PDB file of C-alpha atoms in Angstrom:
ATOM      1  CA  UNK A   1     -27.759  16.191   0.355  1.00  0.00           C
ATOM      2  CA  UNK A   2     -29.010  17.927  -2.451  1.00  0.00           C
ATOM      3  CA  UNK A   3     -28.135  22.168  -2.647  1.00  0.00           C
ATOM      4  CA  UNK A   4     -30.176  23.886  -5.230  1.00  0.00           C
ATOM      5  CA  UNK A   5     -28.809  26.367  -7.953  1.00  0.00           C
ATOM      6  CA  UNK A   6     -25.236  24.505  -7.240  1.00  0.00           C
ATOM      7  CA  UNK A   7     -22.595  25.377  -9.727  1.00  0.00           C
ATOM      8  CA  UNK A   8     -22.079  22.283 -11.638  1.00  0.00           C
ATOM      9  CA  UNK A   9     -17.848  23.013 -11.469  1.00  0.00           C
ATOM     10  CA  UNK A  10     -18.100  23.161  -7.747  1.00  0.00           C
ATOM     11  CA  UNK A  11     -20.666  20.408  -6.775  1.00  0.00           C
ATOM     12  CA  UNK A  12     -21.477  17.197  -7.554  1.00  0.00           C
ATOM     13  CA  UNK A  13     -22.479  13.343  -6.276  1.00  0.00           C
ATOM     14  CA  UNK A  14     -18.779  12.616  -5.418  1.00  0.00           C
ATOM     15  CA  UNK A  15     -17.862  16.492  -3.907  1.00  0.00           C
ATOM     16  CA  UNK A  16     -21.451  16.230  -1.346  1.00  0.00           C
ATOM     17  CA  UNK A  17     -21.173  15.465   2.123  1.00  0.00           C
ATOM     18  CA  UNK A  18     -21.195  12.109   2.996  1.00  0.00           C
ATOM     19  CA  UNK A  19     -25.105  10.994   3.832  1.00  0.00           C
ATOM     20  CA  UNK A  20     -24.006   7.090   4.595  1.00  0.00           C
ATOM     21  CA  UNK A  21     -21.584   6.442   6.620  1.00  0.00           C
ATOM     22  CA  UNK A  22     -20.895   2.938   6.546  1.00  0.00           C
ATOM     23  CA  UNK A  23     -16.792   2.746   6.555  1.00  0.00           C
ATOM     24  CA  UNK A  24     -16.647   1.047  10.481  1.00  0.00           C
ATOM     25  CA  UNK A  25     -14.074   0.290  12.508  1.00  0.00           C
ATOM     26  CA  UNK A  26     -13.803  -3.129  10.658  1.00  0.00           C
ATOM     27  CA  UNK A  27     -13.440  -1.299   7.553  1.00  0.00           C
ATOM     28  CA  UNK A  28     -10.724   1.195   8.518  1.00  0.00           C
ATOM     29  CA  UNK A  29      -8.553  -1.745   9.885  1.00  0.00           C
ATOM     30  CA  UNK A  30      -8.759  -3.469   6.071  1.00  0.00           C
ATOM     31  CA  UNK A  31      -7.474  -0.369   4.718  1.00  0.00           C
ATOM     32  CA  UNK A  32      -4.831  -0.528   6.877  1.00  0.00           C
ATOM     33  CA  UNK A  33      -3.577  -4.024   6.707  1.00  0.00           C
ATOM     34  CA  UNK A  34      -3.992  -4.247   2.992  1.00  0.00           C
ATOM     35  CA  UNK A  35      -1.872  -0.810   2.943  1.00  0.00           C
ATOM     36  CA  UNK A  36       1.332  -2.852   5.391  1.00  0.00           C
ATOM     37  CA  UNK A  37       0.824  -6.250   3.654  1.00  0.00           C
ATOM     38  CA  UNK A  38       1.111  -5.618   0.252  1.00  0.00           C
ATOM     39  CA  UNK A  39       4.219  -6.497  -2.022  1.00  0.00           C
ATOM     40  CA  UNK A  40       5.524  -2.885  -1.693  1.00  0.00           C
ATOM     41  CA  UNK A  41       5.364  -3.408   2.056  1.00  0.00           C
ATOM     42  CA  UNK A  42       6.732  -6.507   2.267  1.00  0.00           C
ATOM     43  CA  UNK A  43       9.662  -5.311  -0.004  1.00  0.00           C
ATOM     44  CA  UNK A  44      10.339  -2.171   2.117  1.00  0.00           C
ATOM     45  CA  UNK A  45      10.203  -4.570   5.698  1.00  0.00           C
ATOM     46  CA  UNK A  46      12.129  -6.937   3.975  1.00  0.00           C
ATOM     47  CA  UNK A  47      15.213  -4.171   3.312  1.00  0.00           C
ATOM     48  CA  UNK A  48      14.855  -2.078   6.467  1.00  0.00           C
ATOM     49  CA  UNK A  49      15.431  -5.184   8.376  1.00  0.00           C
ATOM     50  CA  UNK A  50      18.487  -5.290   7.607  1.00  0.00           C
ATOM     51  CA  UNK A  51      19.350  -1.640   8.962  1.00  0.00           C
ATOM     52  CA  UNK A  52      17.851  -2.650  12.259  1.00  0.00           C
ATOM     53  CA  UNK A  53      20.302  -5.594  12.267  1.00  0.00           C
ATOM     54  CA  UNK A  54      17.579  -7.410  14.608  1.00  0.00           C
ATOM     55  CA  UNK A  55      14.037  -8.261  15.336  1.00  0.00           C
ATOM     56  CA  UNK A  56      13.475  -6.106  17.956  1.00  0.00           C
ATOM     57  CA  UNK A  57      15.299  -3.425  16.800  1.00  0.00           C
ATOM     58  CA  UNK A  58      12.568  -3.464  13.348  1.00  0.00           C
ATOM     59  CA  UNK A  59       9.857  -3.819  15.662  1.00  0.00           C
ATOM     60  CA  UNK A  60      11.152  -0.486  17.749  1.00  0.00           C
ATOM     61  CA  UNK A  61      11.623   1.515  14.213  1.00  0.00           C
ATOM     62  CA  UNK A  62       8.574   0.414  12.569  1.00  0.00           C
ATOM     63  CA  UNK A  63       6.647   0.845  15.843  1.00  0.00           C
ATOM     64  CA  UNK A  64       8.226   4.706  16.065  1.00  0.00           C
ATOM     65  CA  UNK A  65       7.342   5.309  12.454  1.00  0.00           C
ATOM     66  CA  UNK A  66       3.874   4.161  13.051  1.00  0.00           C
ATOM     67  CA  UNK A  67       2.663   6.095  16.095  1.00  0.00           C
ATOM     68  CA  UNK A  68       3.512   9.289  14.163  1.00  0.00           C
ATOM     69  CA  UNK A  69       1.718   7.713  11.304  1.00  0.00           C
ATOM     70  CA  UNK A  70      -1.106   6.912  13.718  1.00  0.00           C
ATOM     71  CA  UNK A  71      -1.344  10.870  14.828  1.00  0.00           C
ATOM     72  CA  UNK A  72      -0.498  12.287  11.516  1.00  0.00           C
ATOM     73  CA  UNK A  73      -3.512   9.764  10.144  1.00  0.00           C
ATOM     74  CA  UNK A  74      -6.640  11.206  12.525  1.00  0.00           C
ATOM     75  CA  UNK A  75      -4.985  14.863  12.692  1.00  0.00           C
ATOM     76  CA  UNK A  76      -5.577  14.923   8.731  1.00  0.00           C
ATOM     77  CA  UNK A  77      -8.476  13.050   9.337  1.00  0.00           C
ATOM     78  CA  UNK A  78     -10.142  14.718  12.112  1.00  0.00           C
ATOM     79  CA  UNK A  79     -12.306  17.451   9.128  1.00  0.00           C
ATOM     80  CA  UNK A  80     -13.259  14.652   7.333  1.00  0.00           C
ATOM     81  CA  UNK A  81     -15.421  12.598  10.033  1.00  0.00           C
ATOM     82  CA  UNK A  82     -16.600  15.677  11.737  1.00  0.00           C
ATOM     83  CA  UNK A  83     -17.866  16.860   8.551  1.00  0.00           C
ATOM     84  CA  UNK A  84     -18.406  13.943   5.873  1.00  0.00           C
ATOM     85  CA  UNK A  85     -16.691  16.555   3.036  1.00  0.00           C
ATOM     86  CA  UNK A  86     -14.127  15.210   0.879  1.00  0.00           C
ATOM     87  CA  UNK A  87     -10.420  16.544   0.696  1.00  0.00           C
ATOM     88  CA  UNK A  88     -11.066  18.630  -2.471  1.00  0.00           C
ATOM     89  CA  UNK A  89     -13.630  20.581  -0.937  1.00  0.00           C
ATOM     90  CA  UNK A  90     -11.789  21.111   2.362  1.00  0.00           C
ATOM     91  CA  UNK A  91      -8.518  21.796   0.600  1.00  0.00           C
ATOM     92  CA  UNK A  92     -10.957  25.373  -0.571  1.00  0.00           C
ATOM     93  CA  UNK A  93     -10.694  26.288   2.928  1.00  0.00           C
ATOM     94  CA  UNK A  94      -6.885  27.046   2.477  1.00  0.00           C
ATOM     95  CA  UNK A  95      -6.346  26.859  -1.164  1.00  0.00           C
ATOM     96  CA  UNK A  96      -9.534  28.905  -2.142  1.00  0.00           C
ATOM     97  CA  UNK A  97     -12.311  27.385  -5.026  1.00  0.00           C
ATOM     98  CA  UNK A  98      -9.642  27.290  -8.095  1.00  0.00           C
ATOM     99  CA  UNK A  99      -6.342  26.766  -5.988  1.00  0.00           C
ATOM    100  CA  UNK A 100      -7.818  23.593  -4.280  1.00  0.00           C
ATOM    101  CA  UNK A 101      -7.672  22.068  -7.925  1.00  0.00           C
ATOM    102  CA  UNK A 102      -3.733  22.220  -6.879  1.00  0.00           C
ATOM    103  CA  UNK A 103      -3.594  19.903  -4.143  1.00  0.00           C
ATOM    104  CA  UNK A 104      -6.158  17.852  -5.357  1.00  0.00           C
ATOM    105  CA  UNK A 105      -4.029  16.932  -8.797  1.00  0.00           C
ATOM    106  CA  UNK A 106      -1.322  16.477  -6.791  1.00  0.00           C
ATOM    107  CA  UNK A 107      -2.953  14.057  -4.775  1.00  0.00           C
ATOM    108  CA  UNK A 108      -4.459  12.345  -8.265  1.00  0.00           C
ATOM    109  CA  UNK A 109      -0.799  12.179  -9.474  1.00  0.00           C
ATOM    110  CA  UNK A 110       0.293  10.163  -6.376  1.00  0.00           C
ATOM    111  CA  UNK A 111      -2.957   7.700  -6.601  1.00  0.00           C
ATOM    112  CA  UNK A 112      -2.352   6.907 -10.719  1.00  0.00           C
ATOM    113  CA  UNK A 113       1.574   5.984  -9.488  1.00  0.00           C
ATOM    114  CA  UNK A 114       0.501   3.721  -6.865  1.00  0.00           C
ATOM    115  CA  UNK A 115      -2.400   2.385  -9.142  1.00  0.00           C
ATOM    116  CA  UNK A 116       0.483   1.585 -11.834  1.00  0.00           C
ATOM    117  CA  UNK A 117       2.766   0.229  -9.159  1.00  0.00           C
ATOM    118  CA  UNK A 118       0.567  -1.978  -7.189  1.00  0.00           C
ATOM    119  CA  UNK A 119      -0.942  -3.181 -10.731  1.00  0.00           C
ATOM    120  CA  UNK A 120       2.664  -4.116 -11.582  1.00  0.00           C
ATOM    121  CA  UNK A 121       3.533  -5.698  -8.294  1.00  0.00           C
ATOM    122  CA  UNK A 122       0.315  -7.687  -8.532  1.00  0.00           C
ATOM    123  CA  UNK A 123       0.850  -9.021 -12.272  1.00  0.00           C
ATOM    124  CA  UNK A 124       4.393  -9.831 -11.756  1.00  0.00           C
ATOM    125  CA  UNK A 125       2.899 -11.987  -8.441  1.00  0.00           C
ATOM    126  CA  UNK A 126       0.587 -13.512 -11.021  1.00  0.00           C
ATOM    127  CA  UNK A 127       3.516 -14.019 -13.305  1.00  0.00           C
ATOM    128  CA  UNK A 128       5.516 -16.080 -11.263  1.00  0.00           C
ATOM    129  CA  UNK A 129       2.533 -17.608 -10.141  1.00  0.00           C
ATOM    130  CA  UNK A 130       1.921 -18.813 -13.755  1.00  0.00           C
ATOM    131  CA  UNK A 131       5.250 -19.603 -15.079  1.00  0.00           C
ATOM    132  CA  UNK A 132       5.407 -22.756 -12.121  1.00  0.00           C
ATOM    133  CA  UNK A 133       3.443 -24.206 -15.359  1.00  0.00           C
ATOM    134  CA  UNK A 134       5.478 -25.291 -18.419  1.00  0.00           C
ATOM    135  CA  UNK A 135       3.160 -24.204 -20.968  1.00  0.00           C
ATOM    136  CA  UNK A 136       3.438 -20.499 -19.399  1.00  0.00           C
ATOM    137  CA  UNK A 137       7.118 -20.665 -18.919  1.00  0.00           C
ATOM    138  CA  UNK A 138       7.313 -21.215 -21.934  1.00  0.00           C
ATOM    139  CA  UNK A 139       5.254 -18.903 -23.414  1.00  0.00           C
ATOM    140  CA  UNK A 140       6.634 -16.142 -21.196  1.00  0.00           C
ATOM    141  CA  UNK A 141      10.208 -16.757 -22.638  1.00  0.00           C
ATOM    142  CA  UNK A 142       9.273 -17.039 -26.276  1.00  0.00           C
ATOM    143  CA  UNK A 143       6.430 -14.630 -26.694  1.00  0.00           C
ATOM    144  CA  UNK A 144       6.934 -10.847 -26.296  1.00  0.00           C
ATOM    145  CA  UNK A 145       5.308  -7.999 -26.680  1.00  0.00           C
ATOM    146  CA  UNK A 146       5.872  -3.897 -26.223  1.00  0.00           C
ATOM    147  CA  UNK A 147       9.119  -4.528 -24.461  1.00  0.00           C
ATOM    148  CA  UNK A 148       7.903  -7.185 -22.085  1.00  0.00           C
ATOM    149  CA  UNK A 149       6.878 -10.729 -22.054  1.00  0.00           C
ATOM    150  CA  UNK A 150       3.209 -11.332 -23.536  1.00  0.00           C
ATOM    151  CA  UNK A 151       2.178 -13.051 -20.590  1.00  0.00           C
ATOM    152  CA  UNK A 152       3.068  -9.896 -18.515  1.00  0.00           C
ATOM    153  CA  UNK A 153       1.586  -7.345 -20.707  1.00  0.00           C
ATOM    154  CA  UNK A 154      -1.570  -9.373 -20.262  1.00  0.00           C
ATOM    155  CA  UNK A 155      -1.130 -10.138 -16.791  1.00  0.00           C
ATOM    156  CA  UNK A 156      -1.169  -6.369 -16.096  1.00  0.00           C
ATOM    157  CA  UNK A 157      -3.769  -5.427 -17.987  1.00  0.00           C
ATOM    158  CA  UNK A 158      -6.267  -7.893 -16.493  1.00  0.00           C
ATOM    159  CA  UNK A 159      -5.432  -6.511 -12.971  1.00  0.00           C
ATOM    160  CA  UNK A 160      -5.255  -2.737 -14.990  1.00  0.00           C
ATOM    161  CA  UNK A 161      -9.402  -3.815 -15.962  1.00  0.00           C
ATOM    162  CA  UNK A 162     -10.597  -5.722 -12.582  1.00  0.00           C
ATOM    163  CA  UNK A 163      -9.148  -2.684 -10.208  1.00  0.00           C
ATOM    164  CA  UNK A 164     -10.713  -0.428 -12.270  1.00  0.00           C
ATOM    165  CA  UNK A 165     -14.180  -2.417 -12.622  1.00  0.00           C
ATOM    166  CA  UNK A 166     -14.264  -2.438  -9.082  1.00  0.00           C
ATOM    167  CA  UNK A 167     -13.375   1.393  -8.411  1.00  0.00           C
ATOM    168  CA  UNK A 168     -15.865   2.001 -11.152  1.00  0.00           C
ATOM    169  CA  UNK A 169     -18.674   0.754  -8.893  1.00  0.00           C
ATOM    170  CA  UNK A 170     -18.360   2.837  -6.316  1.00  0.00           C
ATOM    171  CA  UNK A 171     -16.843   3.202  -2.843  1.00  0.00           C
ATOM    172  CA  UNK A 172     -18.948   0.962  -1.470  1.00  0.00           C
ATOM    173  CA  UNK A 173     -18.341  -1.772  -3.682  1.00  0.00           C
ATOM    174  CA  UNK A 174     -14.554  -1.127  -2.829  1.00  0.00           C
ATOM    175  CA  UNK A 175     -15.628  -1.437   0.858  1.00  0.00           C
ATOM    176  CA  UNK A 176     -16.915  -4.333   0.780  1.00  0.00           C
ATOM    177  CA  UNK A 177     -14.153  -6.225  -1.563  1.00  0.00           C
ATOM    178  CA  UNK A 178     -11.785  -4.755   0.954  1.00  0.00           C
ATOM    179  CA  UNK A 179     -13.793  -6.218   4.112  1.00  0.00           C
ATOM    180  CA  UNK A 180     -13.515  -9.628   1.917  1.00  0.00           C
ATOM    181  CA  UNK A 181      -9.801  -9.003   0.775  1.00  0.00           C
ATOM    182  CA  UNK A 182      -8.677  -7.774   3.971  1.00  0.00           C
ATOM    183  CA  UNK A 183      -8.874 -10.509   6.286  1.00  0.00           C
ATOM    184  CA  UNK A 184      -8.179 -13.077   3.306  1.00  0.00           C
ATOM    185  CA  UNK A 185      -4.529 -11.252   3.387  1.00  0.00           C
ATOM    186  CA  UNK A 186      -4.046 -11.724   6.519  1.00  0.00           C
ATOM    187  CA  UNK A 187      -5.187 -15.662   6.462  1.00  0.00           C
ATOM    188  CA  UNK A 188      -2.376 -16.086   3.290  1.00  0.00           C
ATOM    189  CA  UNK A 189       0.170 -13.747   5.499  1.00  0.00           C
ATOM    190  CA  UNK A 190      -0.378 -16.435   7.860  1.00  0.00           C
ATOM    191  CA  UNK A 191       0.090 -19.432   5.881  1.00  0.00           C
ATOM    192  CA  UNK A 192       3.558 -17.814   4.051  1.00  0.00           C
ATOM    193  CA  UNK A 193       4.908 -17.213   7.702  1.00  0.00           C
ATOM    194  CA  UNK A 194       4.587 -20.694   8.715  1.00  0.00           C
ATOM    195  CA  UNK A 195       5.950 -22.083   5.419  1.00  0.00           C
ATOM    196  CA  UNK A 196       8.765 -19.707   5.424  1.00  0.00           C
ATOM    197  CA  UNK A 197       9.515 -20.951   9.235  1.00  0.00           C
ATOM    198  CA  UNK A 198       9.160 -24.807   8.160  1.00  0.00           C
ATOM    199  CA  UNK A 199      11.398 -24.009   5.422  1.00  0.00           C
ATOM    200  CA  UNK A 200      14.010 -22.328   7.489  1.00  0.00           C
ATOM    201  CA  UNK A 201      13.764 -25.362  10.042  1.00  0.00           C
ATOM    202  CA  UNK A 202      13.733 -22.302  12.996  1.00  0.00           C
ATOM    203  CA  UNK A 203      11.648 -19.679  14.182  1.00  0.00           C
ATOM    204  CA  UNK A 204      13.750 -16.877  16.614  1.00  0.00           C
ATOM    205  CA  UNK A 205      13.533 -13.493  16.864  1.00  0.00           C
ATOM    206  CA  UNK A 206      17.122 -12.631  16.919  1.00  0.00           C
ATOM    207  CA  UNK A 207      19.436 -12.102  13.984  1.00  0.00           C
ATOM    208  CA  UNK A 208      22.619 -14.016  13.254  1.00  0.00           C
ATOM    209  CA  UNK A 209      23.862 -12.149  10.316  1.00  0.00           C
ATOM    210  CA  UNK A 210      27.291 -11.006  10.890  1.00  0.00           C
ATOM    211  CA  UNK A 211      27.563  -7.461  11.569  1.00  0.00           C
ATOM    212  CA  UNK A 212      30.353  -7.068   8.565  1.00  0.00           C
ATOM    213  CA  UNK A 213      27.266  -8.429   6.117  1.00  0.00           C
ATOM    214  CA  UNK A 214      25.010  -6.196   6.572  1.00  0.00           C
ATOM    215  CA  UNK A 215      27.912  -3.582   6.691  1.00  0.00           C
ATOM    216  CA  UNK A 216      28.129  -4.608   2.853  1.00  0.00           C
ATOM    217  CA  UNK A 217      24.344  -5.314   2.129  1.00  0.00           C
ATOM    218  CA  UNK A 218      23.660  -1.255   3.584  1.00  0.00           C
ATOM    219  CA  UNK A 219      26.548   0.502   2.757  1.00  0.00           C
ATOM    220  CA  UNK A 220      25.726   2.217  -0.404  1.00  0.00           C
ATOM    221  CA  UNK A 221      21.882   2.990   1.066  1.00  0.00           C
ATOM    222  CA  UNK A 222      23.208   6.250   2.594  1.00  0.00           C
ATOM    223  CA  UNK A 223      21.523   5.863   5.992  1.00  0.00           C
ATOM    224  CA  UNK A 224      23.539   7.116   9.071  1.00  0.00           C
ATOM    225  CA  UNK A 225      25.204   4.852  11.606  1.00  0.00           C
ATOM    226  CA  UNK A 226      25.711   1.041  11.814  1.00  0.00           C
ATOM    227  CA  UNK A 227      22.875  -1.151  11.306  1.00  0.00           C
ATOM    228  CA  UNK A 228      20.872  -1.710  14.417  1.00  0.00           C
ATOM    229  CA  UNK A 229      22.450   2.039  15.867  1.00  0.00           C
ATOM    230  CA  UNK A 230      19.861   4.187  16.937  1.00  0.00           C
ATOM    231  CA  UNK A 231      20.253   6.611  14.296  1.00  0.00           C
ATOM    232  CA  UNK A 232      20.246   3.737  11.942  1.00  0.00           C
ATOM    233  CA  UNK A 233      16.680   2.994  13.456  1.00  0.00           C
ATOM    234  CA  UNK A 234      14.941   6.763  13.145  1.00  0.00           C
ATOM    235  CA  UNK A 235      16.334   6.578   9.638  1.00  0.00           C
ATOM    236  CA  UNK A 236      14.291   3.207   9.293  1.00  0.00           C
ATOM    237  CA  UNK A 237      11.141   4.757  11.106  1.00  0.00           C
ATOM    238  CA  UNK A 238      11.290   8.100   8.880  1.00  0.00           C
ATOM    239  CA  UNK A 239      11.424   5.926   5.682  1.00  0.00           C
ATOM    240  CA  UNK A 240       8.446   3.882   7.005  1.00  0.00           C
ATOM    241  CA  UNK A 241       6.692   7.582   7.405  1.00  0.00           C
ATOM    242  CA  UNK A 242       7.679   8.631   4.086  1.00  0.00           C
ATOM    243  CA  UNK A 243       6.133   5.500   2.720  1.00  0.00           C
ATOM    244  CA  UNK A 244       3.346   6.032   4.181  1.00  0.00           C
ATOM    245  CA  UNK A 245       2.906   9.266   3.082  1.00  0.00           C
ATOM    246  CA  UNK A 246       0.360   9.184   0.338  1.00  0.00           C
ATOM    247  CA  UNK A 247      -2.205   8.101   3.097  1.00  0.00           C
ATOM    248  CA  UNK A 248      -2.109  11.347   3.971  1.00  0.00           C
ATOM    249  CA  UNK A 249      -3.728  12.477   0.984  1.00  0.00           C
ATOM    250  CA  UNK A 250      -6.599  10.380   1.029  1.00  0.00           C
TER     251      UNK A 250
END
């Protein structure tokens, strides 16, 4: 859609309504699974567990947590695929032409954090990944470089540049890396559970960690109630909201 005569500070490619719609079903799901199995989300499940105390008990707080993140998702959402505008431009609606720059920083704030976290999480993955090798190792120990290792300053930065080359191509490029990264996630997600379970010489989905260990292991997180307590497991669904949350701006 091209409007003639457009003010250049209040229109553009990116601010248009969407002409090409081509984010499916498919797609959505990838952005949602890549969001829940990422390090960050396998760090958070990893702690929570142990307020839940139990299997089921995570799956009942994490399941809580995401049915409001399910209606909080499409009520946010709802503008956007009725109209194909962008959050900026909506965000004029209540925030006027100049106050929607507000919101819309805010949101940019939140998306150069993650950027820097997941970029961190990603490079330390490669790290470790790397340092298996005794030429790395040993390079990581003895080299150094801006406070860090030199293999992790460039580690980082060559996730930093190949994020950014593929942003820098477009949504659509991002789509389709997703639609390829996506279900490759879920095939390595796969592979660590079974490892994990081979490792462990058990699969079960109950918990025998004594009550009085994750007493200790929880009892400086300030969250009310004993693990596995039903207060203990809103606490756990709220956090999974709250981390969540930035999904909400996008």
């Amino acid at each position: 859609m091209t409007i003639q005569g457009a003010s250049p500070d209040l229109y553009n490619e990116d601010l248009a309504p969407a002409t090409v719609r081509n984010w499916g079903p498919f797609s959505i799901f990838n952005v949602w699974t890549s969001d829940v199995h990422s390090l960050w989300g396998y760090y958070l499940a990893a702690s929570l567990f142990l307020f839940c105390g139990g299997f089921v008990n995570f799956i009942i707080a994490i399941g809580i947590g995401s049915l409001i993140i399910y209606f909080l998702m499409n009520l946010v959402g709802y503008a956007g695929v009725k109209t194909g505008v962008p959050y900026p431009v909506l965000a004029r609606a209540s925030f006027g032409i100049w106050g929607a720059n507000i919101p819309a920083l805010v949101r940019a704030v939140v998306a150069c954090f993650w950027y820097g976290a997941q970029t961190a999480a990603a490079s330390g993955a490669i790290v470790a990944l790397l340092t298996r090798l005794q030429w790395f190792d040993e390079f990581n120990r003895t080299s150094h470089l801006l406070g860090h290792s030199t293999l992790e300053v460039i580690c980082f930065v060559v996730i930093w540049a190949l994020q950014l080359l593929i942003i820098q191509k477009g949504m659509e490029t991002v789509r389709r890396f997703q639609d390829w990264a996506g279900p490759a996630v879920w095939v390595m997600m796969l592979i660590l559970a079974i490892y994990l379970c081979v490792k462990s010489g058990t699969f079960a989905f109950t918990s025998d960690i004594p009550m009085d260990v994750l007493l200790d292991k929880t009892k400086d997180a300030g969250v009310p109630g004993e693990p596995g307590s039903w207060t203990a497991l809103f606490a756990v669904a709220a956090i999974w909201v709250t981390y969540f949350s930035a999904l909400y701006l996008n």
